[in-house]
Amino acid sequence: MADSSVGSLSTAELDRFRLEVADFLDNHVPDEVWEGVDKTTSYFPPFSAIMTMHKLLATKGWSVVGWPEEYGGPAWDEDQRHVFWEEYCKRGLPLMVPQSVNMVAPAIMQFGTREQKSKYLPGIISGEHSWCQGYSEPNAGSDLVALQCKAESDGDDYVITGQKIWTTWAFEVDHMFLLVRTSNEGRPQQGITFLLLDSMELPGMEVRPIIGLDGFPEQAEVFFNQVRVPKSQILGEHDKGWSVAKYLLEHERSGGGNGQFILKREIDWLMTLAAEVDDGAGGQLADDAVFKNKVAQLLVDLRCLAASENYLRKIGPHHQEAAQMASMIKLESMDLTQHVAELALEVCGSFALADQYDALKMGSTARPIGPASMLTVMAKYLNHRACSIYGGSHQVQREILSKMELMK
Amino acid sequence: MMTHTVNTLSPEVRDMLVDSVQKFVDSEYDFESRRSLAASKLGYSEKHWQLFAELGWLAIPFSEDLGGLDGDFSDMADVAECFGRGLVLEPFFSTLVQSANVLKQSHNEALKTKLIPKIIAGELILALAWEEAGSGSNPLSVSSVASRVEDSYLLSGEKVVVLAGPQAQGFIVSAKLEGEDQLGLFYLPEDTLGVTLENYRLVDGSQAATLSFDQVRIGAANVVSLNAKTTLESSFRSAIFLLCAEALGAMEKLLRTTADYTKTRKQFGAPIASFQVLRHLIADMSVILKKTRCLLDHCTGQLRETGDIDEMDVAALKVQTGRAAQFIGRQAIQIHGGIGMTDELDVGHYVKRLTVIDGLLGNGRFHLQKITSAL
């Protein structure tokens, strides 16, 4: 997203920068965040751990490292960002709430009024405010444009009635951006408006958490019963919300280019698990040739992913190949995430079958059942099934990719 | 593999039993009832268990002289499948499959006469404690030790993932006989001094325990076997067989649920069953289920005729059932989308049971290794 001057730092300067980042992360991150790292079982670490980390990073000016400098991003070049994410992700530290930092913020920068920018961006930078995304509805998932949650014009206000679903952390955050139907005329894309909500507790709003397969809520349903919102809360223009949504989607899909670092850590973890498991024939699974072969195949995928992410970073989000690369990276990184989780489960066998709910709760001191290193194996396996569903399902991504290839 | 005459139930009796199990699952095991049972402290219903006894299900594998129906484990495949369809929580597998199997093979007639009628009457739930942290899923790899002191044995060790451990009133525990290249099986009533249990739940809502025992004295009356290698191996085989039968039932239900969903769920103005990519997924789920069923039926036939199943066939069955369970489970969630990831829909609960079955009694990796070693 930020304009980048690639390679403006010398190797020595970059090494010094790496040390500075590493030193800060190793010495200033509080225990609560590390607990969150140990208890991360999905794409999203525990919310409290993220926000604690966000506020800590904000004190260094590092909470929005992908942002342009004019909006509060650090004056780093592309290499520094790369180094930062490598150091950050290899420690398993929680990524910032993407709905705030990588989704609504770039949309506000692009489409927001001066007032909207100064009202919303500082709270995102500091971590005082966090956002959720109101897109999906019960009958508008993969087919997002079918959304029906409506906003009727009434003087200076809109009156919203309808429902959103799969709204990540709606019960934790304090702001929401959402797509509403403001017209049924013309093509369905034309009657959609993009709204910003300053609260999750507006009169007529109700948030119901959805319990996931691991027993914890992450998603929610949000109900709107005649919720009144001033028209000044539009981002972009009335009935033109689809173009904002499309712009934002590009940012969601281009990600941070740090899947490679996250997955590198996951594969390393897989190796440590295998070192704790007997192979049933007197040795350790970590030395088993079949197991090592499987890891080797994952490492090939990891190299492809790193190369792909680095290439996308180099060409930037507006290049003609960017959309194709983004969809491809979504597919590949999510597949790899699932494959690592599947192999972890295979490695742990019956050790991984316990329900670790009590030990996984933040703040809980309950001991894991079985080896502590295997605490998250089952929850990750289950939660990562969502990787091929959220953010554009595998079927949707393949539809996009095939269209691009067939249009050539 | 031994060849001997196998007592099995007549087809008529078998059909009658399965019919009663199916009726039970249909009437008692709707999703919400199952959920509250799983969440209860006991984790199953004593009322159900009594019904199992009354309907004769707890008598199937035992000999007539002890009050049994004189059937075999092959007669329980359809029962297990029905249980899989309803995600039944009662500790049938630990008592009637794992424990009953080793008890049947015991030569300690006094112990059998004491325990089996109680099982049949629904008064005794048993757990087989065979697995250890270091056993790598191999039932013959045991480090718990039994040392002989006069007429008794002193048992020390730790067993993990003891299915139904928290619910059991007695345990059958494997241990290495000190100074011998042989394994023993010992019966430990739940109140045995020196035995400690750490109870927990598995992710599918069933219960398990870690069982530790330190210098626990077992009298000769409670020795199940002092020559238990073959017993453990053959009971492992039939337990795998029945676990796979249960998985088949769960997969059948999951495929049905998913196929039905594609016909009612609409996106892009049409039922999602109209999209070829989803139709092909359904086809693949159907194929993997069908071929797994054929392999299971092949094993059922063998078990019925010979009383045992070829080791490689069992290994293949466990590998294939695991593959099918993973594929069907993952695609069921994928096709349902977000709703498939929630606790409120039954889909995820079937996936969790299938995931647990895949991980029990040696997962696919373990059994594939067995086949590899035999090459």
PDB file of C-alpha atoms in Angstrom, chain A residues 232-355:
ATOM      1  CA  SER A 232     -22.690  11.717   7.293  1.00  0.00           C
ATOM      2  CA  GLN A 233     -21.607   8.148   8.133  1.00  0.00           C
ATOM      3  CA  ILE A 234     -21.464   7.159   4.464  1.00  0.00           C
ATOM      4  CA  LEU A 235     -18.009   6.293   3.205  1.00  0.00           C
ATOM      5  CA  GLY A 236     -17.902   7.269  -0.474  1.00  0.00           C
ATOM      6  CA  GLU A 237     -21.266   7.962  -2.016  1.00  0.00           C
ATOM      7  CA  HIS A 238     -24.883   6.858  -1.651  1.00  0.00           C
ATOM      8  CA  ASP A 239     -25.504   3.726  -3.754  1.00  0.00           C
ATOM      9  CA  LYS A 240     -21.791   3.532  -4.647  1.00  0.00           C
ATOM     10  CA  GLY A 241     -20.628   1.339  -1.772  1.00  0.00           C
ATOM     11  CA  TRP A 242     -19.702  -1.530  -4.052  1.00  0.00           C
ATOM     12  CA  SER A 243     -16.695   0.323  -5.437  1.00  0.00           C
ATOM     13  CA  VAL A 244     -15.477   0.957  -1.868  1.00  0.00           C
ATOM     14  CA  ALA A 245     -16.025  -2.728  -1.059  1.00  0.00           C
ATOM     15  CA  LYS A 246     -14.100  -3.812  -4.130  1.00  0.00           C
ATOM     16  CA  TYR A 247     -11.190  -1.540  -3.295  1.00  0.00           C
ATOM     17  CA  LEU A 248     -11.154  -2.868   0.239  1.00  0.00           C
ATOM     18  CA  LEU A 249     -11.319  -6.466  -0.940  1.00  0.00           C
ATOM     19  CA  GLU A 250      -8.105  -5.960  -2.877  1.00  0.00           C
ATOM     20  CA  HIS A 251      -6.422  -4.926   0.334  1.00  0.00           C
ATOM     21  CA  GLU A 252      -7.883  -7.866   2.220  1.00  0.00           C
ATOM     22  CA  ARG A 253      -6.631 -10.298  -0.378  1.00  0.00           C
ATOM     23  CA  SER A 254      -3.197  -8.809  -0.842  1.00  0.00           C
ATOM     24  CA  GLY A 255      -2.634  -9.372   2.898  1.00  0.00           C
ATOM     25  CA  GLY A 256       0.663  -8.357   4.396  1.00  0.00           C
ATOM     26  CA  GLY A 257       2.868 -10.776   2.508  1.00  0.00           C
ATOM     27  CA  ASN A 258       3.703 -12.379   5.830  1.00  0.00           C
ATOM     28  CA  GLY A 259       1.996 -15.749   5.410  1.00  0.00           C
ATOM     29  CA  GLN A 260       5.449 -17.139   4.657  1.00  0.00           C
ATOM     30  CA  PHE A 261       6.736 -16.191   8.110  1.00  0.00           C
ATOM     31  CA  ILE A 262       3.665 -17.454   9.940  1.00  0.00           C
ATOM     32  CA  LEU A 263       3.787 -20.771   8.124  1.00  0.00           C
ATOM     33  CA  LYS A 264       7.522 -21.114   8.592  1.00  0.00           C
ATOM     34  CA  ARG A 265       6.881 -20.985  12.326  1.00  0.00           C
ATOM     35  CA  GLU A 266       4.073 -23.515  12.060  1.00  0.00           C
ATOM     36  CA  ILE A 267       6.294 -25.971  10.206  1.00  0.00           C
ATOM     37  CA  ASP A 268       9.031 -25.517  12.819  1.00  0.00           C
ATOM     38  CA  TRP A 269       6.409 -26.270  15.472  1.00  0.00           C
ATOM     39  CA  LEU A 270       5.455 -29.410  13.588  1.00  0.00           C
ATOM     40  CA  MET A 271       9.061 -30.582  13.850  1.00  0.00           C
ATOM     41  CA  THR A 272       9.133 -30.000  17.602  1.00  0.00           C
ATOM     42  CA  LEU A 273       5.907 -32.001  17.976  1.00  0.00           C
ATOM     43  CA  ALA A 274       7.396 -34.890  16.035  1.00  0.00           C
ATOM     44  CA  ALA A 275      10.430 -34.874  18.323  1.00  0.00           C
ATOM     45  CA  GLU A 276       8.103 -35.657  21.232  1.00  0.00           C
ATOM     46  CA  VAL A 277       6.320 -38.602  19.654  1.00  0.00           C
ATOM     47  CA  ASP A 278       7.566 -42.179  19.704  1.00  0.00           C
ATOM     48  CA  ASP A 279       7.280 -43.880  16.349  1.00  0.00           C
ATOM     49  CA  GLY A 280       6.256 -47.173  18.007  1.00  0.00           C
ATOM     50  CA  ALA A 281       9.461 -48.855  16.870  1.00  0.00           C
ATOM     51  CA  GLY A 282      11.879 -47.410  19.393  1.00  0.00           C
ATOM     52  CA  GLY A 283      12.624 -44.113  17.652  1.00  0.00           C
ATOM     53  CA  GLN A 284      11.256 -40.612  17.404  1.00  0.00           C
ATOM     54  CA  LEU A 285       8.821 -39.622  14.724  1.00  0.00           C
ATOM     55  CA  ALA A 286      11.015 -36.621  13.901  1.00  0.00           C
ATOM     56  CA  ASP A 287      13.565 -39.084  12.452  1.00  0.00           C
ATOM     57  CA  ASP A 288      11.035 -41.038  10.462  1.00  0.00           C
ATOM     58  CA  ALA A 289      11.760 -40.858   6.731  1.00  0.00           C
ATOM     59  CA  VAL A 290       8.106 -40.762   5.720  1.00  0.00           C
ATOM     60  CA  PHE A 291       7.387 -37.920   8.104  1.00  0.00           C
ATOM     61  CA  LYS A 292      10.433 -35.979   6.941  1.00  0.00           C
ATOM     62  CA  ASN A 293       9.363 -36.462   3.360  1.00  0.00           C
ATOM     63  CA  LYS A 294       5.968 -34.949   4.156  1.00  0.00           C
ATOM     64  CA  VAL A 295       7.604 -31.962   5.827  1.00  0.00           C
ATOM     65  CA  ALA A 296       9.899 -31.570   2.835  1.00  0.00           C
ATOM     66  CA  GLN A 297       6.878 -31.296   0.581  1.00  0.00           C
ATOM     67  CA  LEU A 298       5.403 -28.621   2.835  1.00  0.00           C
ATOM     68  CA  LEU A 299       8.709 -26.771   2.671  1.00  0.00           C
ATOM     69  CA  VAL A 300       8.532 -26.742  -1.125  1.00  0.00           C
ATOM     70  CA  ASP A 301       5.062 -25.198  -0.845  1.00  0.00           C
ATOM     71  CA  LEU A 302       6.425 -22.703   1.660  1.00  0.00           C
ATOM     72  CA  ARG A 303       9.166 -21.625  -0.734  1.00  0.00           C
ATOM     73  CA  CYS A 304       6.610 -21.153  -3.490  1.00  0.00           C
ATOM     74  CA  LEU A 305       4.463 -19.100  -1.156  1.00  0.00           C
ATOM     75  CA  ALA A 306       7.371 -16.913  -0.062  1.00  0.00           C
ATOM     76  CA  ALA A 307       8.408 -16.359  -3.677  1.00  0.00           C
ATOM     77  CA  SER A 308       4.827 -15.515  -4.642  1.00  0.00           C
ATOM     78  CA  GLU A 309       4.326 -13.108  -1.760  1.00  0.00           C
ATOM     79  CA  ASN A 310       7.621 -11.409  -2.460  1.00  0.00           C
ATOM     80  CA  TYR A 311       6.742 -11.077  -6.135  1.00  0.00           C
ATOM     81  CA  LEU A 312       3.355  -9.518  -5.322  1.00  0.00           C
ATOM     82  CA  ARG A 313       5.054  -7.124  -2.944  1.00  0.00           C
ATOM     83  CA  LYS A 314       7.464  -6.146  -5.683  1.00  0.00           C
ATOM     84  CA  ILE A 315       4.843  -5.498  -8.362  1.00  0.00           C
ATOM     85  CA  GLY A 316       2.453  -3.743  -5.928  1.00  0.00           C
ATOM     86  CA  PRO A 317      -1.327  -3.975  -5.583  1.00  0.00           C
ATOM     87  CA  HIS A 318      -2.171  -1.975  -8.722  1.00  0.00           C
ATOM     88  CA  HIS A 319      -0.202  -4.065 -11.220  1.00  0.00           C
ATOM     89  CA  GLN A 320      -2.285  -5.972 -13.766  1.00  0.00           C
ATOM     90  CA  GLU A 321      -1.146  -9.296 -12.331  1.00  0.00           C
ATOM     91  CA  ALA A 322      -1.883  -8.315  -8.731  1.00  0.00           C
ATOM     92  CA  ALA A 323      -5.456  -9.586  -8.503  1.00  0.00           C
ATOM     93  CA  GLN A 324      -4.512 -12.973  -9.901  1.00  0.00           C
ATOM     94  CA  MET A 325      -1.517 -13.222  -7.568  1.00  0.00           C
ATOM     95  CA  ALA A 326      -3.665 -12.257  -4.578  1.00  0.00           C
ATOM     96  CA  SER A 327      -6.272 -14.918  -5.271  1.00  0.00           C
ATOM     97  CA  MET A 328      -3.557 -17.471  -5.872  1.00  0.00           C
ATOM     98  CA  ILE A 329      -1.783 -16.573  -2.639  1.00  0.00           C
ATOM     99  CA  LYS A 330      -5.048 -16.805  -0.713  1.00  0.00           C
ATOM    100  CA  LEU A 331      -5.577 -20.322  -2.070  1.00  0.00           C
ATOM    101  CA  GLU A 332      -2.019 -21.475  -1.588  1.00  0.00           C
ATOM    102  CA  SER A 333      -1.421 -20.042   1.858  1.00  0.00           C
ATOM    103  CA  MET A 334      -4.731 -21.349   3.166  1.00  0.00           C
ATOM    104  CA  ASP A 335      -4.081 -24.809   1.726  1.00  0.00           C
ATOM    105  CA  LEU A 336      -0.660 -24.839   3.325  1.00  0.00           C
ATOM    106  CA  THR A 337      -2.131 -23.701   6.655  1.00  0.00           C
ATOM    107  CA  GLN A 338      -4.594 -26.579   6.524  1.00  0.00           C
ATOM    108  CA  HIS A 339      -1.969 -29.100   5.464  1.00  0.00           C
ATOM    109  CA  VAL A 340       0.325 -28.177   8.337  1.00  0.00           C
ATOM    110  CA  ALA A 341      -2.574 -28.501  10.791  1.00  0.00           C
ATOM    111  CA  GLU A 342      -3.520 -31.860   9.279  1.00  0.00           C
ATOM    112  CA  LEU A 343       0.018 -33.186   9.576  1.00  0.00           C
ATOM    113  CA  ALA A 344       0.243 -31.911  13.166  1.00  0.00           C
ATOM    114  CA  LEU A 345      -2.866 -33.906  13.980  1.00  0.00           C
ATOM    115  CA  GLU A 346      -1.450 -36.958  12.264  1.00  0.00           C
ATOM    116  CA  VAL A 347       1.804 -36.614  14.208  1.00  0.00           C
ATOM    117  CA  CYS A 348       0.070 -36.357  17.579  1.00  0.00           C
ATOM    118  CA  GLY A 349      -2.407 -39.191  17.027  1.00  0.00           C
ATOM    119  CA  SER A 350      -4.380 -39.966  20.158  1.00  0.00           C
ATOM    120  CA  PHE A 351      -2.517 -37.281  22.163  1.00  0.00           C
ATOM    121  CA  ALA A 352      -4.420 -34.619  20.252  1.00  0.00           C
ATOM    122  CA  LEU A 353      -7.932 -35.880  20.917  1.00  0.00           C
ATOM    123  CA  ALA A 354      -8.613 -34.192  24.268  1.00  0.00           C
ATOM    124  CA  ASP A 355     -10.903 -31.194  24.564  1.00  0.00           C
TER     125      ASP A 355
END
